PDB file of C-alpha atoms in Angstrom:
ATOM      1  CA  MET A   1       0.000   0.000   0.000  1.00  0.00           C
ATOM      2  CA  ALA A   2       1.514   3.342  -1.060  1.00  0.00           C
ATOM      3  CA  THR A   3       2.112   5.502   2.035  1.00  0.00           C
ATOM      4  CA  PRO A   4      -0.807   4.462   4.255  1.00  0.00           C
ATOM      5  CA  ILE A   5      -2.407   7.432   6.036  1.00  0.00           C
ATOM      6  CA  CYS A   6      -4.520   6.920   9.156  1.00  0.00           C
ATOM      7  CA  VAL A   7      -7.958   8.384   8.481  1.00  0.00           C
ATOM      8  CA  THR A   8      -8.543   9.194  12.156  1.00  0.00           C
ATOM      9  CA  CYS A   9      -5.356  11.133  12.953  1.00  0.00           C
ATOM     10  CA  GLY A  10      -3.677  11.760   9.586  1.00  0.00           C
ATOM     11  CA  THR A  11      -0.381  10.061  10.464  1.00  0.00           C
ATOM     12  CA  SER A  12       1.438   8.515   7.492  1.00  0.00           C
ATOM     13  CA  PHE A  13       3.417   5.277   7.515  1.00  0.00           C
ATOM     14  CA  PRO A  14       6.103   3.793   5.217  1.00  0.00           C
ATOM     15  CA  ASP A  15       5.011   2.073   2.018  1.00  0.00           C
ATOM     16  CA  ARG A  16       4.025  -1.545   2.587  1.00  0.00           C
ATOM     17  CA  PRO A  17       1.992  -4.289   0.878  1.00  0.00           C
ATOM     18  CA  ALA A  18      -0.936  -3.908   3.289  1.00  0.00           C
ATOM     19  CA  PRO A  19      -2.065  -1.264   5.818  1.00  0.00           C
ATOM     20  CA  PRO A  20      -0.520  -1.442   9.287  1.00  0.00           C
ATOM     21  CA  PRO A  21      -2.486  -3.520  11.804  1.00  0.00           C
ATOM     22  CA  ARG A  22      -2.777  -0.497  14.091  1.00  0.00           C
ATOM     23  CA  CYS A  23      -1.900   3.179  14.412  1.00  0.00           C
ATOM     24  CA  PRO A  24       0.230   3.740  17.537  1.00  0.00           C
ATOM     25  CA  ILE A  25      -0.742   7.432  17.566  1.00  0.00           C
ATOM     26  CA  CYS A  26      -4.459   6.597  17.820  1.00  0.00           C
ATOM     27  CA  ASP A  27      -4.032   3.531  20.011  1.00  0.00           C
ATOM     28  CA  GLU A  28      -2.981   5.692  22.964  1.00  0.00           C
ATOM     29  CA  GLU A  29      -4.916   7.729  25.525  1.00  0.00           C
ATOM     30  CA  ARG A  30      -4.122  11.130  23.994  1.00  0.00           C
ATOM     31  CA  GLN A  31      -5.952  10.085  20.828  1.00  0.00           C
ATOM     32  CA  TYR A  32      -8.511   7.358  20.067  1.00  0.00           C
ATOM     33  CA  VAL A  33      -9.597   4.615  17.675  1.00  0.00           C
ATOM     34  CA  PRO A  34     -13.188   5.330  16.568  1.00  0.00           C
ATOM     35  CA  ALA A  35     -15.985   2.863  17.210  1.00  0.00           C
ATOM     36  CA  SER A  36     -15.992   2.059  13.493  1.00  0.00           C
ATOM     37  CA  GLY A  37     -12.402   0.820  13.784  1.00  0.00           C
ATOM     38  CA  GLN A  38      -9.106   1.680  12.178  1.00  0.00           C
ATOM     39  CA  SER A  39      -9.204   2.792   8.530  1.00  0.00           C
ATOM     40  CA  TRP A  40      -6.631   3.968   6.013  1.00  0.00           C
ATOM     41  CA  THR A  41      -6.272   6.084   2.897  1.00  0.00           C
ATOM     42  CA  THR A  42      -3.417   7.064   0.559  1.00  0.00           C
ATOM     43  CA  PRO A  43      -2.073  10.434  -0.656  1.00  0.00           C
ATOM     44  CA  ASP A  44      -3.708   9.999  -4.073  1.00  0.00           C
ATOM     45  CA  ALA A  45      -7.076   9.019  -2.614  1.00  0.00           C
ATOM     46  CA  LEU A  46      -6.950  11.907  -0.144  1.00  0.00           C
ATOM     47  CA  ALA A  47      -6.135  14.399  -2.916  1.00  0.00           C
ATOM     48  CA  ALA A  48      -9.041  13.096  -4.997  1.00  0.00           C
ATOM     49  CA  SER A  49     -11.599  13.793  -2.262  1.00  0.00           C
ATOM     50  CA  HIS A  50     -10.181  16.786  -0.356  1.00  0.00           C
ATOM     51  CA  ALA A  51      -8.608  20.195  -0.963  1.00  0.00           C
ATOM     52  CA  ASN A  52      -6.634  22.654   1.126  1.00  0.00           C
ATOM     53  CA  ALA A  53      -8.238  26.022   1.869  1.00  0.00           C
ATOM     54  CA  TRP A  54      -6.048  29.080   2.480  1.00  0.00           C
ATOM     55  CA  ARG A  55      -6.745  32.121   4.628  1.00  0.00           C
ATOM     56  CA  GLN A  56      -4.569  35.070   5.584  1.00  0.00           C
ATOM     57  CA  ALA A  57      -4.575  35.298   9.376  1.00  0.00           C
ATOM     58  CA  GLU A  58      -2.462  38.474   9.422  1.00  0.00           C
ATOM     59  CA  PRO A  59       0.237  40.003   7.199  1.00  0.00           C
ATOM     60  CA  GLY A  60       2.882  37.366   6.593  1.00  0.00           C
ATOM     61  CA  LEU A  61       0.809  34.501   8.033  1.00  0.00           C
ATOM     62  CA  PHE A  62      -1.335  32.071   6.029  1.00  0.00           C
ATOM     63  CA  GLU A  63      -3.542  29.367   7.532  1.00  0.00           C
ATOM     64  CA  ILE A  64      -3.863  26.067   5.617  1.00  0.00           C
ATOM     65  CA  GLU A  65      -6.761  23.738   6.461  1.00  0.00           C
ATOM     66  CA  THR A  66      -8.068  20.650   4.671  1.00  0.00           C
ATOM     67  CA  HIS A  67     -11.706  20.438   3.568  1.00  0.00           C
ATOM     68  CA  PRO A  68     -13.758  18.388   4.151  1.00  0.00           C
ATOM     69  CA  ARG A  69     -12.308  17.952   7.623  1.00  0.00           C
ATOM     70  CA  PHE A  70      -9.658  15.243   7.777  1.00  0.00           C
ATOM     71  CA  GLY A  71      -7.782  13.584  10.628  1.00  0.00           C
ATOM     72  CA  ILE A  72      -8.214  15.553  13.835  1.00  0.00           C
ATOM     73  CA  GLY A  73      -8.887  18.746  11.901  1.00  0.00           C
ATOM     74  CA  GLN A  74      -5.264  19.867  11.845  1.00  0.00           C
ATOM     75  CA  ARG A  75      -4.357  23.246  10.446  1.00  0.00           C
ATOM     76  CA  ALA A  76      -0.918  24.431   9.402  1.00  0.00           C
ATOM     77  CA  PHE A  77       0.501  27.946   9.128  1.00  0.00           C
ATOM     78  CA  LEU A  78       2.880  29.352   6.552  1.00  0.00           C
ATOM     79  CA  LEU A  79       4.974  32.186   8.027  1.00  0.00           C
ATOM     80  CA  ARG A  80       6.707  34.539   5.614  1.00  0.00           C
ATOM     81  CA  THR A  81       9.794  36.351   6.881  1.00  0.00           C
ATOM     82  CA  PRO A  82      12.652  38.284   5.214  1.00  0.00           C
ATOM     83  CA  HIS A  83      14.881  35.309   6.055  1.00  0.00           C
ATOM     84  CA  GLY A  84      12.667  32.615   4.526  1.00  0.00           C
ATOM     85  CA  ASN A  85       9.344  30.900   5.048  1.00  0.00           C
ATOM     86  CA  VAL A  86       8.494  28.384   7.764  1.00  0.00           C
ATOM     87  CA  LEU A  87       5.650  25.885   7.865  1.00  0.00           C
ATOM     88  CA  TRP A  88       4.304  25.581  11.404  1.00  0.00           C
ATOM     89  CA  ASP A  89       2.564  22.260  12.050  1.00  0.00           C
ATOM     90  CA  CYS A  90       1.503  20.082   9.145  1.00  0.00           C
ATOM     91  CA  VAL A  91      -1.611  18.794   7.392  1.00  0.00           C
ATOM     92  CA  ALA A  92      -1.757  15.383   5.722  1.00  0.00           C
ATOM     93  CA  LEU A  93      -2.838  16.638   2.296  1.00  0.00           C
ATOM     94  CA  LEU A  94      -0.019  17.824   0.031  1.00  0.00           C
ATOM     95  CA  ASP A  95      -1.588  18.085  -3.422  1.00  0.00           C
ATOM     96  CA  PRO A  96      -0.153  19.733  -6.565  1.00  0.00           C
ATOM     97  CA  ALA A  97      -2.081  22.960  -5.931  1.00  0.00           C
ATOM     98  CA  THR A  98      -0.586  23.293  -2.456  1.00  0.00           C
ATOM     99  CA  VAL A  99       2.922  22.642  -3.779  1.00  0.00           C
ATOM    100  CA  GLU A 100       2.438  25.289  -6.470  1.00  0.00           C
ATOM    101  CA  LEU A 101       1.140  27.878  -4.011  1.00  0.00           C
ATOM    102  CA  VAL A 102       3.925  27.319  -1.476  1.00  0.00           C
ATOM    103  CA  ARG A 103       6.569  27.566  -4.202  1.00  0.00           C
ATOM    104  CA  ALA A 104       4.986  30.763  -5.527  1.00  0.00           C
ATOM    105  CA  LEU A 105       5.255  32.243  -2.031  1.00  0.00           C
ATOM    106  CA  GLY A 106       8.971  31.443  -1.864  1.00  0.00           C
ATOM    107  CA  GLY A 107       9.109  27.812  -0.771  1.00  0.00           C
ATOM    108  CA  LEU A 108      10.112  26.708   2.710  1.00  0.00           C
ATOM    109  CA  ALA A 109      13.299  27.325   4.670  1.00  0.00           C
ATOM    110  CA  GLY A 110      12.074  24.973   7.387  1.00  0.00           C
ATOM    111  CA  ILE A 111       9.203  23.058   8.945  1.00  0.00           C
ATOM    112  CA  ALA A 112       8.553  22.978  12.698  1.00  0.00           C
ATOM    113  CA  ILE A 113       5.904  20.856  14.385  1.00  0.00           C
ATOM    114  CA  SER A 114       4.358  21.203  17.829  1.00  0.00           C
ATOM    115  CA  HIS A 115       3.808  17.509  18.672  1.00  0.00           C
ATOM    116  CA  PRO A 116       3.143  14.061  17.147  1.00  0.00           C
ATOM    117  CA  HIS A 117      -0.535  14.661  16.326  1.00  0.00           C
ATOM    118  CA  TYR A 118       0.736  16.990  13.569  1.00  0.00           C
ATOM    119  CA  TYR A 119       3.504  14.828  12.102  1.00  0.00           C
ATOM    120  CA  THR A 120       1.062  13.596   9.392  1.00  0.00           C
ATOM    121  CA  THR A 121       2.920  13.535   6.034  1.00  0.00           C
ATOM    122  CA  MET A 122       5.898  15.655   7.089  1.00  0.00           C
ATOM    123  CA  PRO A 123       8.435  13.612   5.021  1.00  0.00           C
ATOM    124  CA  ASP A 124       6.492  14.465   1.859  1.00  0.00           C
ATOM    125  CA  TRP A 125       6.471  18.190   2.683  1.00  0.00           C
ATOM    126  CA  ALA A 126      10.175  18.075   3.505  1.00  0.00           C
ATOM    127  CA  ALA A 127      10.987  16.340   0.204  1.00  0.00           C
ATOM    128  CA  ALA A 128       8.778  18.627  -1.901  1.00  0.00           C
ATOM    129  CA  PHE A 129      10.520  21.773  -0.627  1.00  0.00           C
ATOM    130  CA  ASP A 130      13.913  20.332   0.390  1.00  0.00           C
ATOM    131  CA  ALA A 131      13.340  21.684   3.898  1.00  0.00           C
ATOM    132  CA  PRO A 132      14.516  20.488   7.316  1.00  0.00           C
ATOM    133  CA  VAL A 133      11.871  19.401   9.827  1.00  0.00           C
ATOM    134  CA  TYR A 134      12.497  20.514  13.408  1.00  0.00           C
ATOM    135  CA  LEU A 135      11.138  18.088  16.022  1.00  0.00           C
ATOM    136  CA  HIS A 136      11.967  17.940  19.696  1.00  0.00           C
ATOM    137  CA  ALA A 137      13.996  14.847  20.542  1.00  0.00           C
ATOM    138  CA  ARG A 138      11.728  13.992  23.503  1.00  0.00           C
ATOM    139  CA  ASP A 139       9.082  12.906  20.951  1.00  0.00           C
ATOM    140  CA  ARG A 140      11.445  10.944  18.705  1.00  0.00           C
ATOM    141  CA  ASP A 141       9.682   7.608  19.347  1.00  0.00           C
ATOM    142  CA  TRP A 142       6.442   8.897  17.784  1.00  0.00           C
ATOM    143  CA  VAL A 143       7.961   9.374  14.328  1.00  0.00           C
ATOM    144  CA  MET A 144       6.341   6.694  12.155  1.00  0.00           C
ATOM    145  CA  ARG A 145       8.253   7.564   8.934  1.00  0.00           C
ATOM    146  CA  PRO A 146      11.915   8.311   9.716  1.00  0.00           C
ATOM    147  CA  ASP A 147      13.504  10.773   7.312  1.00  0.00           C
ATOM    148  CA  ASP A 148      17.010  12.194   6.898  1.00  0.00           C
ATOM    149  CA  ARG A 149      15.613  15.747   6.788  1.00  0.00           C
ATOM    150  CA  VAL A 150      14.321  15.525  10.368  1.00  0.00           C
ATOM    151  CA  VAL A 151      16.410  17.559  12.806  1.00  0.00           C
ATOM    152  CA  PHE A 152      15.937  16.461  16.418  1.00  0.00           C
ATOM    153  CA  TRP A 153      16.758  19.272  18.820  1.00  0.00           C
ATOM    154  CA  GLU A 154      17.242  18.643  22.541  1.00  0.00           C
ATOM    155  CA  GLU A 155      17.350  22.048  24.231  1.00  0.00           C
ATOM    156  CA  ASP A 156      14.394  23.891  25.785  1.00  0.00           C
ATOM    157  CA  GLU A 157      14.758  26.622  23.146  1.00  0.00           C
ATOM    158  CA  ARG A 158      16.016  26.818  19.576  1.00  0.00           C
ATOM    159  CA  THR A 159      16.091  29.681  17.074  1.00  0.00           C
ATOM    160  CA  ILE A 160      15.334  28.430  13.557  1.00  0.00           C
ATOM    161  CA  LEU A 161      15.384  31.814  11.782  1.00  0.00           C
ATOM    162  CA  PRO A 162      15.939  35.349  13.113  1.00  0.00           C
ATOM    163  CA  GLY A 163      12.877  36.245  15.203  1.00  0.00           C
ATOM    164  CA  LEU A 164      11.481  32.680  15.198  1.00  0.00           C
ATOM    165  CA  ASP A 165      12.124  30.730  18.405  1.00  0.00           C
ATOM    166  CA  LEU A 166      10.964  27.210  19.244  1.00  0.00           C
ATOM    167  CA  LEU A 167      10.166  26.721  22.948  1.00  0.00           C
ATOM    168  CA  ARG A 168       9.709  23.293  24.491  1.00  0.00           C
ATOM    169  CA  LEU A 169       6.885  23.508  27.022  1.00  0.00           C
ATOM    170  CA  GLY A 170       6.079  19.808  27.405  1.00  0.00           C
ATOM    171  CA  GLY A 171       2.715  18.977  28.955  1.00  0.00           C
ATOM    172  CA  HIS A 172       0.515  17.448  26.254  1.00  0.00           C
ATOM    173  CA  PHE A 173       3.637  15.599  25.005  1.00  0.00           C
ATOM    174  CA  PRO A 174       7.124  15.656  26.587  1.00  0.00           C
ATOM    175  CA  GLY A 175       8.469  17.469  23.529  1.00  0.00           C
ATOM    176  CA  GLY A 176       5.429  19.740  23.183  1.00  0.00           C
ATOM    177  CA  THR A 177       6.649  22.859  21.378  1.00  0.00           C
ATOM    178  CA  VAL A 178       5.351  26.344  20.581  1.00  0.00           C
ATOM    179  CA  LEU A 179       6.733  28.890  18.120  1.00  0.00           C
ATOM    180  CA  HIS A 180       7.362  32.459  19.261  1.00  0.00           C
ATOM    181  CA  TRP A 181       7.210  34.855  16.300  1.00  0.00           C
ATOM    182  CA  GLN A 182       8.636  38.151  17.480  1.00  0.00           C
ATOM    183  CA  ASP A 183       7.597  40.371  14.544  1.00  0.00           C
ATOM    184  CA  ALA A 184       3.958  39.307  14.379  1.00  0.00           C
ATOM    185  CA  ALA A 185       1.032  41.528  15.388  1.00  0.00           C
ATOM    186  CA  GLU A 186       2.741  44.733  14.267  1.00  0.00           C
ATOM    187  CA  GLY A 187       5.821  43.909  16.311  1.00  0.00           C
ATOM    188  CA  ARG A 188       3.960  42.873  19.478  1.00  0.00           C
ATOM    189  CA  GLY A 189       4.609  39.182  18.885  1.00  0.00           C
ATOM    190  CA  ALA A 190       2.550  36.016  18.486  1.00  0.00           C
ATOM    191  CA  LEU A 191       2.658  32.493  19.846  1.00  0.00           C
ATOM    192  CA  LEU A 192       1.779  29.619  17.517  1.00  0.00           C
ATOM    193  CA  ALA A 193       0.851  26.909  19.932  1.00  0.00           C
ATOM    194  CA  GLY A 194      -0.977  23.979  18.334  1.00  0.00           C
ATOM    195  CA  ASP A 195      -2.885  22.628  21.322  1.00  0.00           C
ATOM    196  CA  ILE A 196       0.077  22.697  23.689  1.00  0.00           C
ATOM    197  CA  VAL A 197      -1.628  25.893  24.897  1.00  0.00           C
ATOM    198  CA  GLN A 198      -5.175  25.765  23.563  1.00  0.00           C
ATOM    199  CA  PRO A 199      -7.570  28.755  23.375  1.00  0.00           C
ATOM    200  CA  GLY A 200     -10.996  28.219  24.899  1.00  0.00           C
ATOM    201  CA  ALA A 201     -14.241  28.647  22.997  1.00  0.00           C
ATOM    202  CA  ASP A 202     -14.711  32.043  24.693  1.00  0.00           C
ATOM    203  CA  ARG A 203     -11.388  33.232  23.182  1.00  0.00           C
ATOM    204  CA  LYS A 204     -10.673  34.857  26.545  1.00  0.00           C
ATOM    205  CA  SER A 205      -8.943  31.888  28.134  1.00  0.00           C
ATOM    206  CA  VAL A 206      -6.631  28.986  27.365  1.00  0.00           C
ATOM    207  CA  SER A 207      -6.357  25.485  28.756  1.00  0.00           C
ATOM    208  CA  PHE A 208      -3.769  22.754  29.056  1.00  0.00           C
ATOM    209  CA  LEU A 209      -4.661  19.063  28.739  1.00  0.00           C
ATOM    210  CA  TRP A 210      -2.912  15.713  28.608  1.00  0.00           C
ATOM    211  CA  SER A 211      -5.647  14.354  26.315  1.00  0.00           C
ATOM    212  CA  TYR A 212      -8.162  16.577  24.535  1.00  0.00           C
ATOM    213  CA  PRO A 213     -10.495  13.923  23.084  1.00  0.00           C
ATOM    214  CA  ASN A 214     -10.529  11.974  26.365  1.00  0.00           C
ATOM    215  CA  TRP A 215     -10.558  15.035  28.673  1.00  0.00           C
ATOM    216  CA  LEU A 216      -7.559  14.110  30.811  1.00  0.00           C
ATOM    217  CA  PRO A 217      -5.936  17.061  32.626  1.00  0.00           C
ATOM    218  CA  LEU A 218      -2.359  18.030  33.272  1.00  0.00           C
ATOM    219  CA  SER A 219      -1.154  18.530  36.818  1.00  0.00           C
ATOM    220  CA  GLY A 220      -1.172  21.984  38.387  1.00  0.00           C
ATOM    221  CA  ALA A 221       2.610  21.832  38.735  1.00  0.00           C
ATOM    222  CA  THR A 222       3.000  21.127  35.012  1.00  0.00           C
ATOM    223  CA  VAL A 223       0.763  24.058  34.096  1.00  0.00           C
ATOM    224  CA  ALA A 224       2.725  26.334  36.437  1.00  0.00           C
ATOM    225  CA  ARG A 225       5.956  25.281  34.724  1.00  0.00           C
ATOM    226  CA  ILE A 226       4.467  25.966  31.269  1.00  0.00           C
ATOM    227  CA  ALA A 227       3.323  29.437  32.348  1.00  0.00           C
ATOM    228  CA  ALA A 228       6.727  30.181  33.876  1.00  0.00           C
ATOM    229  CA  ARG A 229       8.484  29.205  30.633  1.00  0.00           C
ATOM    230  CA  LEU A 230       6.414  31.817  28.789  1.00  0.00           C
ATOM    231  CA  GLU A 231       6.999  34.644  31.264  1.00  0.00           C
ATOM    232  CA  GLY A 232       8.952  37.470  29.701  1.00  0.00           C
ATOM    233  CA  ARG A 233       7.939  36.497  26.164  1.00  0.00           C
ATOM    234  CA  ALA A 234       6.046  39.255  24.394  1.00  0.00           C
ATOM    235  CA  PHE A 235       3.071  37.954  22.425  1.00  0.00           C
ATOM    236  CA  ALA A 236      -0.140  39.849  21.839  1.00  0.00           C
ATOM    237  CA  ARG A 237      -1.738  37.017  19.852  1.00  0.00           C
ATOM    238  CA  LEU A 238      -1.944  33.261  20.260  1.00  0.00           C
ATOM    239  CA  TYR A 239      -2.872  30.923  17.413  1.00  0.00           C
ATOM    240  CA  GLY A 240      -4.074  27.568  18.684  1.00  0.00           C
ATOM    241  CA  ALA A 241      -5.522  24.437  17.138  1.00  0.00           C
ATOM    242  CA  PHE A 242      -8.877  23.904  15.430  1.00  0.00           C
ATOM    243  CA  GLY A 243      -9.418  27.479  14.274  1.00  0.00           C
ATOM    244  CA  LEU A 244      -9.225  29.113  17.702  1.00  0.00           C
ATOM    245  CA  HIS A 245      -7.021  32.066  18.568  1.00  0.00           C
ATOM    246  CA  ILE A 246      -6.575  34.860  21.086  1.00  0.00           C
ATOM    247  CA  ALA A 247      -6.544  38.181  19.239  1.00  0.00           C
ATOM    248  CA  GLU A 248      -5.255  40.539  21.950  1.00  0.00           C
ATOM    249  CA  ASP A 249      -3.400  40.505  25.275  1.00  0.00           C
ATOM    250  CA  ALA A 250      -2.570  36.815  24.826  1.00  0.00           C
ATOM    251  CA  SER A 251       0.363  36.655  27.245  1.00  0.00           C
ATOM    252  CA  ALA A 252      -1.824  37.990  30.067  1.00  0.00           C
ATOM    253  CA  VAL A 253      -4.586  35.547  29.096  1.00  0.00           C
ATOM    254  CA  VAL A 254      -2.152  32.639  29.431  1.00  0.00           C
ATOM    255  CA  SER A 255      -0.969  33.829  32.846  1.00  0.00           C
ATOM    256  CA  ARG A 256      -4.521  34.315  34.183  1.00  0.00           C
ATOM    257  CA  SER A 257      -5.694  31.014  32.741  1.00  0.00           C
ATOM    258  CA  ALA A 258      -2.822  29.065  34.287  1.00  0.00           C
ATOM    259  CA  ALA A 259      -3.645  30.515  37.716  1.00  0.00           C
ATOM    260  CA  ARG A 260      -7.347  29.699  37.249  1.00  0.00           C
ATOM    261  CA  TYR A 261      -6.559  26.152  36.115  1.00  0.00           C
ATOM    262  CA  ARG A 262      -4.462  25.495  39.215  1.00  0.00           C
ATOM    263  CA  ALA A 263      -7.111  26.993  41.498  1.00  0.00           C
ATOM    264  CA  LEU A 264      -9.789  24.715  40.048  1.00  0.00           C
ATOM    265  CA  LEU A 265      -7.638  21.644  40.573  1.00  0.00           C
ATOM    266  CA  GLU A 266      -7.100  22.579  44.207  1.00  0.00           C
ATOM    267  CA  GLN A 267     -10.732  23.394  45.011  1.00  0.00           C
ATOM    268  CA  ASP A 268     -13.374  21.021  46.346  1.00  0.00           C
ATOM    269  CA  GLN A 269     -16.303  21.973  44.099  1.00  0.00           C
ATOM    270  CA  PRO A 270     -19.802  21.582  45.578  1.00  0.00           C
TER     271      PRO A 270
END
């Protein structure tokens, strides 16, 4: 089977005669196998039934999302900077139209991914644009398709281009990473966070979970450590997963939300 792709999470696997018996990403408490069971598709079949939609989130930042919804509803971001473009997170669909659009915008100087639920077809993106893929080494075991272009970094912080810093926060996954973009929001900064730090539906708060589909929390101490790692970072906006974002005062929202989260864990609710 040519590059099996898990329909539930979007993770791709090496070519093989038949689909894998299971998807380790789904068969784990931070994800799930649906009641209908494990199912698979291929890049060609996915491209025949889906397309990527583009939206400009702000100057220099494009959102890429697959329609109809695929996998867990991942969205990727293309950041344009004077030093090159970076793809933040990854969607499974890489069709000819997407390749053409990315090349027209200047290609990719690098790809950086928040955590394993967004690894999807990253080797195909890396090959198409001859770009390195930056993954934190703490999540190395979740790479289903090893590739020579993957760069495993081990520090708590790494600059990939001027003004673009990867920060390991952990939590949702040990290598859980966010991207601090210093020049975003008219110079006030933005945090691209996947669901390592996830905006709430009210867009006035964020939360921090071990498992989102299964509603398993992180500890208060872990959330305090995440908030402390972000102290001193200037970011007015926060772009999370699944179309949610914080438009203003995002750093203060994260600080308040972390304190509220810890208070709720410590309270005995009636």
